[in-house]
PDB file of C-alpha atoms in Angstrom:
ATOM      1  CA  UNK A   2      57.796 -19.024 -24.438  1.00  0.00           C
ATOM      2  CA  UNK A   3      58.703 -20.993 -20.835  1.00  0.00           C
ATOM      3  CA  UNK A   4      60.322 -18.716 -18.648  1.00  0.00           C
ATOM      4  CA  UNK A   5      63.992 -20.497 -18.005  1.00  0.00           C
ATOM      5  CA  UNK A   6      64.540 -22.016 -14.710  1.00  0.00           C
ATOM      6  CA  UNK A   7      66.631 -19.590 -12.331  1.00  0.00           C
ATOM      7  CA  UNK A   8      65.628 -16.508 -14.463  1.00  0.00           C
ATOM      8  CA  UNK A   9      65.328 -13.608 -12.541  1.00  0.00           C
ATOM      9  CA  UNK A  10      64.068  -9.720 -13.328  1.00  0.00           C
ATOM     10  CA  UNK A  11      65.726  -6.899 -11.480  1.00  0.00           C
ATOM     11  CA  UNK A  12      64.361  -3.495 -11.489  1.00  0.00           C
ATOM     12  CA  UNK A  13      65.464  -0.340 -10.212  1.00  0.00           C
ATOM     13  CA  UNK A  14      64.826   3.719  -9.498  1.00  0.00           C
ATOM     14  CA  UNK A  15      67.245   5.931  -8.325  1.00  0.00           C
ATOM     15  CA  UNK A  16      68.629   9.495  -8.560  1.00  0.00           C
ATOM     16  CA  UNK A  17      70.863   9.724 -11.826  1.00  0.00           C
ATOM     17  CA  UNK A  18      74.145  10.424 -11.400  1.00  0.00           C
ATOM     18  CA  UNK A  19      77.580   8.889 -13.592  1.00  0.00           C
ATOM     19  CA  UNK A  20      78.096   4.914 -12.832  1.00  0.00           C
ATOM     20  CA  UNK A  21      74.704   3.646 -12.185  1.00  0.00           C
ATOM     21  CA  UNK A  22      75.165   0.639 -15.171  1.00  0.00           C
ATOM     22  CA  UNK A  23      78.892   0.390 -14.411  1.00  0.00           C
ATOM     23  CA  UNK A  24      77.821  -0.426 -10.847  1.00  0.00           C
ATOM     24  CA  UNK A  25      74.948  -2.689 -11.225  1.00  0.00           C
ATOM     25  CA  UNK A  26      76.628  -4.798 -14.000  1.00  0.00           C
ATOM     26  CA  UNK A  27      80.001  -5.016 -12.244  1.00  0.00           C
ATOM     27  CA  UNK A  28      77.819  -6.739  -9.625  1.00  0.00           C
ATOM     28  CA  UNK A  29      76.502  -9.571 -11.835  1.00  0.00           C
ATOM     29  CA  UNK A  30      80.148  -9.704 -13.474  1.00  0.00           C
ATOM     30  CA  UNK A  31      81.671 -10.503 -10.133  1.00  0.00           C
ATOM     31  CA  UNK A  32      79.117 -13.227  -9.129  1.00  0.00           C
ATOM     32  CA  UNK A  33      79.465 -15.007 -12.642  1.00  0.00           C
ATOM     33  CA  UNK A  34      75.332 -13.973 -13.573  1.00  0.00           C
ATOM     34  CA  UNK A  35      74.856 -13.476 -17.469  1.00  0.00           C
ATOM     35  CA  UNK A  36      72.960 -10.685 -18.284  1.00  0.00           C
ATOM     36  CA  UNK A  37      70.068 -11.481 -20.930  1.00  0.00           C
ATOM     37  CA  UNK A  38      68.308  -8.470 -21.496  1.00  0.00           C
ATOM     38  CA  UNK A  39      68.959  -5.031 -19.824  1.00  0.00           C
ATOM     39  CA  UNK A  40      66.855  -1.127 -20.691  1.00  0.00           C
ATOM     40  CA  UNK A  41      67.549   1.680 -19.109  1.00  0.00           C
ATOM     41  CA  UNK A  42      66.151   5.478 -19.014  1.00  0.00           C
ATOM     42  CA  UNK A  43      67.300   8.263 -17.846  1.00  0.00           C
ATOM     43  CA  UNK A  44      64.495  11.310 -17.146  1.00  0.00           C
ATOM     44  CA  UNK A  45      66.119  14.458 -18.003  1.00  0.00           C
ATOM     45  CA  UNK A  46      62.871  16.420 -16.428  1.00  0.00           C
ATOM     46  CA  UNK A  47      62.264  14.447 -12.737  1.00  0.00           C
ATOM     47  CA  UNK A  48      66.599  13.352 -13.063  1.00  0.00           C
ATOM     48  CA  UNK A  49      65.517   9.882 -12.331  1.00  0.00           C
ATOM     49  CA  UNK A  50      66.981   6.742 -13.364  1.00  0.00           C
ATOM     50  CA  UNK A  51      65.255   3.280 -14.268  1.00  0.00           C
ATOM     51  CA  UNK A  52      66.721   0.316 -15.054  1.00  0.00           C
ATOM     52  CA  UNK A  53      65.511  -3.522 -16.017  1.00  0.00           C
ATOM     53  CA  UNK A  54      67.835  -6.374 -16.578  1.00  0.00           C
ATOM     54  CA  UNK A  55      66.176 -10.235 -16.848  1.00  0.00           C
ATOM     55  CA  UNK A  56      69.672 -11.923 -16.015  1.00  0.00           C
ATOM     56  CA  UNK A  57      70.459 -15.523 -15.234  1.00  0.00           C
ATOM     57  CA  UNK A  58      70.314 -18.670 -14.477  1.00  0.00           C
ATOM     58  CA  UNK A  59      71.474 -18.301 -11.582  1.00  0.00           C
ATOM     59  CA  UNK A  60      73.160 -21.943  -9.911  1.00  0.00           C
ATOM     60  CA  UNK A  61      69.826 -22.269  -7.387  1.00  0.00           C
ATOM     61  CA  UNK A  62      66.670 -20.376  -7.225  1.00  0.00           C
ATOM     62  CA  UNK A  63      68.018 -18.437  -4.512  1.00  0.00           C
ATOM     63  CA  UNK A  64      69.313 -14.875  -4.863  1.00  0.00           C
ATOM     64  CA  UNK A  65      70.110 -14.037  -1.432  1.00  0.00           C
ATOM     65  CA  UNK A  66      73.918 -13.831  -2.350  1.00  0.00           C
ATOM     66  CA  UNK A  67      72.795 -10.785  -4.255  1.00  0.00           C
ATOM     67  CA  UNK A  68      71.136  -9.208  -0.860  1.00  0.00           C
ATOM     68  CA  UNK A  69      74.298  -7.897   0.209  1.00  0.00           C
ATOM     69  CA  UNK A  70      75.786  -6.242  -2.853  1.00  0.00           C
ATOM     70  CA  UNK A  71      72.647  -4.126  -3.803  1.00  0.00           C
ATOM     71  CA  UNK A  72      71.873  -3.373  -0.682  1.00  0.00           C
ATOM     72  CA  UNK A  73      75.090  -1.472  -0.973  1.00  0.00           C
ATOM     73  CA  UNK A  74      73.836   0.111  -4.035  1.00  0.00           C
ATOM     74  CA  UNK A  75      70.987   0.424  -2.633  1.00  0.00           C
ATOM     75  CA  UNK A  76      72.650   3.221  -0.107  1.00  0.00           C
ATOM     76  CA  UNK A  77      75.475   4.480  -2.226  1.00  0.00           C
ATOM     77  CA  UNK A  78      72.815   5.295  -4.909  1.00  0.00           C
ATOM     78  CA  UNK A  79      69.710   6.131  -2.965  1.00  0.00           C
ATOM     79  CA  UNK A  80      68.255   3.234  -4.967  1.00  0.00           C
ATOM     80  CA  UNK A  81      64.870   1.383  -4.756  1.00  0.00           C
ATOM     81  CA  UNK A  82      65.178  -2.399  -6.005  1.00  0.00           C
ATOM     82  CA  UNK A  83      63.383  -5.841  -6.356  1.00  0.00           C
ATOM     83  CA  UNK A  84      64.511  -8.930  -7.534  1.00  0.00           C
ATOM     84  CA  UNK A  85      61.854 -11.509  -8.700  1.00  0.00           C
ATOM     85  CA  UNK A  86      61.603 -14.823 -10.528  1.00  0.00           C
ATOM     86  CA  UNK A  87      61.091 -14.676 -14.287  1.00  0.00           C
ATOM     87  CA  UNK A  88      58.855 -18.321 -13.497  1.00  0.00           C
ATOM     88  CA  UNK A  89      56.966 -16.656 -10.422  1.00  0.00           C
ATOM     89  CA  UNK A  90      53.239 -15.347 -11.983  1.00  0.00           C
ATOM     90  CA  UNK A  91      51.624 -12.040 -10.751  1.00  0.00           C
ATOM     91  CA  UNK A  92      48.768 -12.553  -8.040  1.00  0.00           C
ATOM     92  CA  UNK A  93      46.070 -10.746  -9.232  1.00  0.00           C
ATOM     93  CA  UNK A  94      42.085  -9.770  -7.677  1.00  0.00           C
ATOM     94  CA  UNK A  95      40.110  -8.913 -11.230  1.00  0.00           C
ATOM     95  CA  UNK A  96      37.130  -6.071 -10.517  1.00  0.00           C
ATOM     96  CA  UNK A  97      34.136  -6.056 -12.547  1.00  0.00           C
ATOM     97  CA  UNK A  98      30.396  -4.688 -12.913  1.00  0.00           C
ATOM     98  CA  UNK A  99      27.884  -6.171 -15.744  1.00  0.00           C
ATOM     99  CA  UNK A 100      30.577  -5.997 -19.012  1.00  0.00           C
ATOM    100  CA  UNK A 101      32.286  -8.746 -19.264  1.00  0.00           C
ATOM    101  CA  UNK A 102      34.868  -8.323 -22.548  1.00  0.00           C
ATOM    102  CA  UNK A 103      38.081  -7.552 -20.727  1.00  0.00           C
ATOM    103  CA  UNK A 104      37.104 -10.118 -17.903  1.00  0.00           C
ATOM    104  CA  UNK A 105      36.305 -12.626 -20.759  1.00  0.00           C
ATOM    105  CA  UNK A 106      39.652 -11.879 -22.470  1.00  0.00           C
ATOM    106  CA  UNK A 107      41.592 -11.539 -19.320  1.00  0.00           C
ATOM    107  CA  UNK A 108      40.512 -14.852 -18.341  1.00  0.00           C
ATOM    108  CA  UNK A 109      41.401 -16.337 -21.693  1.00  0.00           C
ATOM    109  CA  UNK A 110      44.546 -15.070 -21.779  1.00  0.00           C
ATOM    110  CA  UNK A 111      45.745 -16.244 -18.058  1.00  0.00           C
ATOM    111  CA  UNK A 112      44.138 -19.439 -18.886  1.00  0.00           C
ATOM    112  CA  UNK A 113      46.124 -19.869 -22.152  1.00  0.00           C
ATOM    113  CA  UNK A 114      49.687 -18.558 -20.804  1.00  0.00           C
ATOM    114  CA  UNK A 115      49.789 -15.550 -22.419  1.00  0.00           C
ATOM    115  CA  UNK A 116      49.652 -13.451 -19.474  1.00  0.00           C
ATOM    116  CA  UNK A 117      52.146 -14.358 -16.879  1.00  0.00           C
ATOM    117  CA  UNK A 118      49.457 -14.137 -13.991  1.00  0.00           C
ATOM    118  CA  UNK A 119      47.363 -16.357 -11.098  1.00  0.00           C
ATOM    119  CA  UNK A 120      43.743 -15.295 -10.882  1.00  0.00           C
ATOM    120  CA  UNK A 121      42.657 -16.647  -7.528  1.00  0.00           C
ATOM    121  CA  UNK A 122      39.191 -14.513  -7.654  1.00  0.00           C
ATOM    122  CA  UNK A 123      37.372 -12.159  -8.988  1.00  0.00           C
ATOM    123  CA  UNK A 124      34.980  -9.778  -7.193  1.00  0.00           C
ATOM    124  CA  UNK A 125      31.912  -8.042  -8.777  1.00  0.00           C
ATOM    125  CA  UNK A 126      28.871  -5.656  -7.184  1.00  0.00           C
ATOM    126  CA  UNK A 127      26.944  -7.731  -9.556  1.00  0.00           C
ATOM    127  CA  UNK A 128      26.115 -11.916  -9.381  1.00  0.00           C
ATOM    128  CA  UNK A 129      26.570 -11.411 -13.485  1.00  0.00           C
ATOM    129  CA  UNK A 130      29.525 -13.596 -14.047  1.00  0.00           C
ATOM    130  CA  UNK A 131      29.930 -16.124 -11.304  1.00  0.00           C
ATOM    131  CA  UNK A 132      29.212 -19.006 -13.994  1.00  0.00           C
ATOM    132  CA  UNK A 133      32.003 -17.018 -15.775  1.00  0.00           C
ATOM    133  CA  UNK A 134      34.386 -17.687 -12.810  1.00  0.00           C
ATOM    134  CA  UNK A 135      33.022 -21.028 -12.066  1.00  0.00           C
ATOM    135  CA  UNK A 136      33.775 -22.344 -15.564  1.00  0.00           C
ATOM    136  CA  UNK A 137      37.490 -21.286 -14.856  1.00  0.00           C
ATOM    137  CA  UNK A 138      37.226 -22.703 -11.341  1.00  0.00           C
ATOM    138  CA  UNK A 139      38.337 -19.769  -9.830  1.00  0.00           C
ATOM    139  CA  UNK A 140      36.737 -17.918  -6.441  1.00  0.00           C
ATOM    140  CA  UNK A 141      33.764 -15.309  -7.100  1.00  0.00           C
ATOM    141  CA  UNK A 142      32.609 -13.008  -4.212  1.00  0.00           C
ATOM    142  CA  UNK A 143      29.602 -11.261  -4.858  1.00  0.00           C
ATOM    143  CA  UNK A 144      29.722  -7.652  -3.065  1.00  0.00           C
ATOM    144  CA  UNK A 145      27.388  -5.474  -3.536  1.00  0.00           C
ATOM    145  CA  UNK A 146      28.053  -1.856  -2.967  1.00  0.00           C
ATOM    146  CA  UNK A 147      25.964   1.230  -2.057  1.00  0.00           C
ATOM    147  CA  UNK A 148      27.063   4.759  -0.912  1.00  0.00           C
ATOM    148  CA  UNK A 149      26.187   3.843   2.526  1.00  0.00           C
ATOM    149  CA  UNK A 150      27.809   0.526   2.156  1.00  0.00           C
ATOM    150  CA  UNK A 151      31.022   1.620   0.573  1.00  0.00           C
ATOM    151  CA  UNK A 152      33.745   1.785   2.819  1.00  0.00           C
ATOM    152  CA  UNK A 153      32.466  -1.891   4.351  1.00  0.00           C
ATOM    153  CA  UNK A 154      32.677  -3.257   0.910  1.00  0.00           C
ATOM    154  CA  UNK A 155      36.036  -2.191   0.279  1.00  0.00           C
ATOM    155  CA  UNK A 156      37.035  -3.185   3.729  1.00  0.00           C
ATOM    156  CA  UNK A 157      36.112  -6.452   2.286  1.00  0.00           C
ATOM    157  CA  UNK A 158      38.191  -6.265  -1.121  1.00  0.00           C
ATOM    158  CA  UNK A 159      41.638  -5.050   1.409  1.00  0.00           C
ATOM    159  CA  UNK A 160      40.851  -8.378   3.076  1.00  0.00           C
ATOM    160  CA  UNK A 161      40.203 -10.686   0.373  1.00  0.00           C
ATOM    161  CA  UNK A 162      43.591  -9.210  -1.310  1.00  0.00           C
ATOM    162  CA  UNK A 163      45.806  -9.722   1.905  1.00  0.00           C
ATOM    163  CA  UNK A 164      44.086 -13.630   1.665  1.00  0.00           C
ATOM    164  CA  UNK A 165      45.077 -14.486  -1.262  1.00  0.00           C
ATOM    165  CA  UNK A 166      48.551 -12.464  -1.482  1.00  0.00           C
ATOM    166  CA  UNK A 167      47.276 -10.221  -4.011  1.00  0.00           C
ATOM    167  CA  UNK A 168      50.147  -8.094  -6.098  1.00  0.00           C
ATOM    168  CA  UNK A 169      47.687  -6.035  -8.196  1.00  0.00           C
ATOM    169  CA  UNK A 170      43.952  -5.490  -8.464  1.00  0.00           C
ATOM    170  CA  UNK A 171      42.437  -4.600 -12.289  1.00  0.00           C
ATOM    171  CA  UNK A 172      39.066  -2.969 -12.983  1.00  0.00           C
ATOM    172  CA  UNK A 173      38.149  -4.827 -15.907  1.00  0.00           C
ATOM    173  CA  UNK A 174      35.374  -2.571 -16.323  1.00  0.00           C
ATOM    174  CA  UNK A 175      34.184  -2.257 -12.317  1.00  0.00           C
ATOM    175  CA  UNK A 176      31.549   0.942 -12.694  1.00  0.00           C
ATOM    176  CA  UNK A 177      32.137   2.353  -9.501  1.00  0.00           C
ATOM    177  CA  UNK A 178      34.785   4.994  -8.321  1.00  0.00           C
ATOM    178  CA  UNK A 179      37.260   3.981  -5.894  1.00  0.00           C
ATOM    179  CA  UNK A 180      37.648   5.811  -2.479  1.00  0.00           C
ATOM    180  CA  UNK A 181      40.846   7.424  -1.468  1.00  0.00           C
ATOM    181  CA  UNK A 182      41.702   4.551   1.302  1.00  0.00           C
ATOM    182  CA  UNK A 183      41.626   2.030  -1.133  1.00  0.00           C
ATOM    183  CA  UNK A 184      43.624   3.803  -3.845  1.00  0.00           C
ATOM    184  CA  UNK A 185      46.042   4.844  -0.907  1.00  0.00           C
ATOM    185  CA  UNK A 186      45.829   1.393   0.203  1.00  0.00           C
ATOM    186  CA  UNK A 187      46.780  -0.441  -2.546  1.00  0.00           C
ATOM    187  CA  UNK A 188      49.151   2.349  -4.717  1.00  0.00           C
ATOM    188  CA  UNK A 189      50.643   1.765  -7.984  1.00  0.00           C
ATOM    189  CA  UNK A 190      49.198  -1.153  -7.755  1.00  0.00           C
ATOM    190  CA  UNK A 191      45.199  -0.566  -9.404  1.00  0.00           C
ATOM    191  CA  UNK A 192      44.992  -0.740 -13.052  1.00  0.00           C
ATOM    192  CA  UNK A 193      41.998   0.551 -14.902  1.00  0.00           C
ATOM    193  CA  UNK A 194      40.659   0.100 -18.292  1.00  0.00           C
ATOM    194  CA  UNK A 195      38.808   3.502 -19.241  1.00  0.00           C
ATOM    195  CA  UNK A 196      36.731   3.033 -22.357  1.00  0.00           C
ATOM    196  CA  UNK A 197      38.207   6.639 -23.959  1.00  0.00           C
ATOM    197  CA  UNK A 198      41.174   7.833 -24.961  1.00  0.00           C
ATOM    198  CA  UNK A 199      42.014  10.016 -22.535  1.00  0.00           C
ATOM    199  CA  UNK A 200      42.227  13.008 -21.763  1.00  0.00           C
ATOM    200  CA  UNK A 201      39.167  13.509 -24.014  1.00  0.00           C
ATOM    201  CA  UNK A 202      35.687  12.134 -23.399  1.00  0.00           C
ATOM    202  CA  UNK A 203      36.023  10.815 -19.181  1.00  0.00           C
ATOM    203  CA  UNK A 204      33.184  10.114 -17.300  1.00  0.00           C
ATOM    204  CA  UNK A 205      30.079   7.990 -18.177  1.00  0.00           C
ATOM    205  CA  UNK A 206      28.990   6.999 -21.945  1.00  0.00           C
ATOM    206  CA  UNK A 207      32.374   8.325 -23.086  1.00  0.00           C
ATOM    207  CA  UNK A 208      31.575   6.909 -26.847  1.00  0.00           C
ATOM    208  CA  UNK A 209      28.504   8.361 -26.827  1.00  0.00           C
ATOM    209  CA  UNK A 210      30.262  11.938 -26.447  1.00  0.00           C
ATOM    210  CA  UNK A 211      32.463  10.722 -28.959  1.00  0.00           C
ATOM    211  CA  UNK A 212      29.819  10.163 -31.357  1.00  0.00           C
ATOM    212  CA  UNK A 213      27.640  13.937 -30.797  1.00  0.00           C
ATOM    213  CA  UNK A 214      31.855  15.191 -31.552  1.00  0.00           C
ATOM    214  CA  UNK A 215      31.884  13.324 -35.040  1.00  0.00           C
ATOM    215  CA  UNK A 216      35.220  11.801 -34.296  1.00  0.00           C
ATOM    216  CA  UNK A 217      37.132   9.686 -36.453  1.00  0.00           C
ATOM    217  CA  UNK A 218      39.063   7.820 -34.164  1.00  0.00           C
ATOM    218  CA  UNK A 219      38.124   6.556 -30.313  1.00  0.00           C
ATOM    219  CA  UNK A 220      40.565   4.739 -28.196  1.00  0.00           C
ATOM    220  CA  UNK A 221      41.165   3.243 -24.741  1.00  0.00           C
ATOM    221  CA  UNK A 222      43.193   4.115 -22.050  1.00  0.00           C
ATOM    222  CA  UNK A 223      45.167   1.766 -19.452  1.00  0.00           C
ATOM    223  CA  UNK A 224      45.978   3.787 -16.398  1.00  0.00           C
ATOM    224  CA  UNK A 225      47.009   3.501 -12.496  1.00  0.00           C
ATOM    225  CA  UNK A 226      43.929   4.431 -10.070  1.00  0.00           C
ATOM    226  CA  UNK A 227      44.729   7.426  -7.891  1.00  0.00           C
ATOM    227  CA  UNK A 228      42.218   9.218  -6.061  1.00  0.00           C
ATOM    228  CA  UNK A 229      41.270  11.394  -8.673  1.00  0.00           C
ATOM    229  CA  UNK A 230      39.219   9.918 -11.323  1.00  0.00           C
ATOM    230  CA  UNK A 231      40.702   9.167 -14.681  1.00  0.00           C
ATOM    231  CA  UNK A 232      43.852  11.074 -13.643  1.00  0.00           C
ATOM    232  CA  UNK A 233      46.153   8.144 -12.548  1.00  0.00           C
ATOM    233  CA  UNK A 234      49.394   7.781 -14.601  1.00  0.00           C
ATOM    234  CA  UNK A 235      48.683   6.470 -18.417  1.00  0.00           C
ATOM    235  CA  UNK A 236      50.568   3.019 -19.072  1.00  0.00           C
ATOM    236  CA  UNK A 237      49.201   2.428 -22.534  1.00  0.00           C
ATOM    237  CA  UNK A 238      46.799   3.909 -25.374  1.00  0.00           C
ATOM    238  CA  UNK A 239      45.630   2.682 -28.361  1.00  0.00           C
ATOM    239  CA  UNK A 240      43.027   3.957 -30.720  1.00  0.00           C
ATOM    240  CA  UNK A 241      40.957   2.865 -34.152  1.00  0.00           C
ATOM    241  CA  UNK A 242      39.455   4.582 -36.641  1.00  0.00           C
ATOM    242  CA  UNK A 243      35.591   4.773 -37.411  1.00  0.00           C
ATOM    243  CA  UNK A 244      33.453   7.527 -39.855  1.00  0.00           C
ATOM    244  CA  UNK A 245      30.401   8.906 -39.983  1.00  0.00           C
ATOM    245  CA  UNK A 246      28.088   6.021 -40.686  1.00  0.00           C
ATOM    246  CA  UNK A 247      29.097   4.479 -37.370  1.00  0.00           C
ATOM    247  CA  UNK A 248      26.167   4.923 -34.655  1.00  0.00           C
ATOM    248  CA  UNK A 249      26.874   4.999 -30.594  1.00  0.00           C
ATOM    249  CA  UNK A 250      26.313   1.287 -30.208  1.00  0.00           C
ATOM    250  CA  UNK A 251      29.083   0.553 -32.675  1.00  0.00           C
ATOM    251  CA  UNK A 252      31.297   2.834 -31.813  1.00  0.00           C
ATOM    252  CA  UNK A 253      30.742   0.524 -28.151  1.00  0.00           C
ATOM    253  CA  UNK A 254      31.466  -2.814 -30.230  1.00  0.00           C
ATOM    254  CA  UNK A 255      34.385  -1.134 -31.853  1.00  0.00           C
ATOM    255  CA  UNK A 256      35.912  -0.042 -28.681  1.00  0.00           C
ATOM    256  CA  UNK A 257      35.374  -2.905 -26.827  1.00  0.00           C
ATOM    257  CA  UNK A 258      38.035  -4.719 -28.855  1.00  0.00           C
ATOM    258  CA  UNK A 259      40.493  -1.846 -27.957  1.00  0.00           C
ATOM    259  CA  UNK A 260      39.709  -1.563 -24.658  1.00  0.00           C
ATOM    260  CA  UNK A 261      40.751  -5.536 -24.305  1.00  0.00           C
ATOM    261  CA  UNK A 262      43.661  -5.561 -26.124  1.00  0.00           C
ATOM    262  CA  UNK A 263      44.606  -2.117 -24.176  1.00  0.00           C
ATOM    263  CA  UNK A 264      44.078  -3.844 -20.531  1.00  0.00           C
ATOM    264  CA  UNK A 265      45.439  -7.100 -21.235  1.00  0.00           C
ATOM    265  CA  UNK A 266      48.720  -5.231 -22.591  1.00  0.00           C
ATOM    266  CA  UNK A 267      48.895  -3.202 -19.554  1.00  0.00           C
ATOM    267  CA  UNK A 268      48.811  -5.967 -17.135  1.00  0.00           C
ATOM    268  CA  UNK A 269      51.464  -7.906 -19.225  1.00  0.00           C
ATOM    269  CA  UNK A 270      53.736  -5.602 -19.254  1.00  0.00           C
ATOM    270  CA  UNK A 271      53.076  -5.414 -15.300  1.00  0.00           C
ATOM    271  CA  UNK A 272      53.219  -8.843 -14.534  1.00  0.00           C
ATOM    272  CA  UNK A 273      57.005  -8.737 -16.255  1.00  0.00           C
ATOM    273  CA  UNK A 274      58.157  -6.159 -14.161  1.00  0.00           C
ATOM    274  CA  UNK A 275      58.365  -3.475 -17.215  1.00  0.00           C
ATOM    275  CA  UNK A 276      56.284  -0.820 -15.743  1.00  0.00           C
ATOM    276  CA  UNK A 277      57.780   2.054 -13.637  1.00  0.00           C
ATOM    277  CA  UNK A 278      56.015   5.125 -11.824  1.00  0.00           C
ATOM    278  CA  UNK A 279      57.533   8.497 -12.297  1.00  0.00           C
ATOM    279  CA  UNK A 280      55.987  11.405 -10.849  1.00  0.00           C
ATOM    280  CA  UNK A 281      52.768  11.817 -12.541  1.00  0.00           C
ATOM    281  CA  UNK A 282      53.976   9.436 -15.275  1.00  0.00           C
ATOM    282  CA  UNK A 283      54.930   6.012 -16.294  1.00  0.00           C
ATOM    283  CA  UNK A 284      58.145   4.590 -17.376  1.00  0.00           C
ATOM    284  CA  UNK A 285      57.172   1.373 -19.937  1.00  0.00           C
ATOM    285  CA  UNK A 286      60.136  -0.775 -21.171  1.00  0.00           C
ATOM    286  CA  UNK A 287      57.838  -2.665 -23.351  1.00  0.00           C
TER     287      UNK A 287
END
């Protein structure tokens, strides 16, 4: 569906304390902006508050005559906000090696309007999928990657992503482990598809360990990229069943499916603005 004209998303995080709602609603009430959608949490554990509200339409596109009113809030609560367009699409730099299924359904997806996102280029350590790209007209850079060449080559992605304005980077299947400088440089925003339901079965070949375990079901796992590998906080997990008759290279087909379905969700539910870090954990008002 279209996003309406003038729509806006504001998001939130902030200590909890009483009045938080009362507060950020009285501030829409006074400047005459419906309110079309709002969730809320409250985490009893870190005593954090997050909040969501898609409000509008606001007269013009502007919202600057909202700058000085949360910025208020912003002190009197200790608060961390944003305010972005409902209409204005996620940048985003797509990662990958020599499988193509989540770039392949990414693509389709973007392509088709059912992910609110601009792919302005995609960047692989493999020349695999540049006709991929091509046929989509979008930017490939080939950048190959070795242990001596590593930090270069990720000097390279920082630099294509402040180009091209880039909001968030996905590894749709990119086989190689991220350094700490790029993780650090681009936090909370790095979203990987791991092709396991984890915490079992990380690493390389993950259905293959699956299959020596005899398990019944095998899942993926969307999750932010931290320094440590496969340890970034978990935005979505889904899983399917399979049985005994099911050898490792079917248990790959059967996954792959998941694993698409898993990624494309996550970076959905970034691209609206539903996706909140806490602590070691996400916040997903899906």
């Amino acid at each position: 569906m279209p996003a309406a004209t003038n729509d806006h998303i504001l998001t939130l995080s902030c200590p909890d304390k009483p009045g938080i709602v009362h507060a950020v609603t009285g501030v829409f009430a006074q400047q005459g902006h419906n309110i079309l959608d709002l969730q809320q949490f409250s985490d009893p554990v870190s005593e954090k508050f997050f909040m969501r509200v898609h409000f509008g339409p606001t007269p013009t596109p502007s919202t600057e005559h909202l700058i000085e009113p949360f910025n208020k809030l912003a002190t009197d609560y200790q608060m961390e906000y944003k305010i972005r367009p409902v209409a204005q699409k996620t940048r985003v730099l797509i990662m990958v090696s020599k499988i193509g299924h989540c770039l392949n359904d990414l693509l389709f997806r973007a392509k088709t309007g059912q992910l609110p996102i601009d792919i302005p280029l995609i960047v692989s350590n493999h020349p695999t999928f540049e006709p991929l790209a091509q046929s989509y007209g979008i930017e490939f850079h080939h950048l190959p990657v070795t242990k001596d060449t590593k930090a270069q080559q990720e000097s390279q992605v920082l630099e294509l992503a402040k180009q091209h304005g880039i909001e968030l980077i996905v590894l749709a299947r990119y086989m190689q482990v991220l350094s700490p400088t790029l993780c650090e440089a681009m936090s909370g925003r790095i979203i990987n598809i791991h092709h396991s339901f984890l915490p079992s079965f990380k690493g390389a070949k993950p259905y293959h360990q699956a299959y020596e375990r005899g398990v019944k079901i095998i899942g993926a796992t969307a999750h932010f990229v931290t320094a440590d590998l496969d340890e970034g906080p978990i935005i979505e997990q889904r899983v399917t069943r399979v049985d005994h008759g099911m050898g490792p290279e079917r248990l790959v087909d059967e996954g792959s499916n998941v694993e698409s379905q898993v990624l494309a969700a996550a970076v959905k539910w970034y691209a609206e603005q539903r996706l909140f870090l806490n602590n070691g954990k996400t916040v997903v008002f899906s």
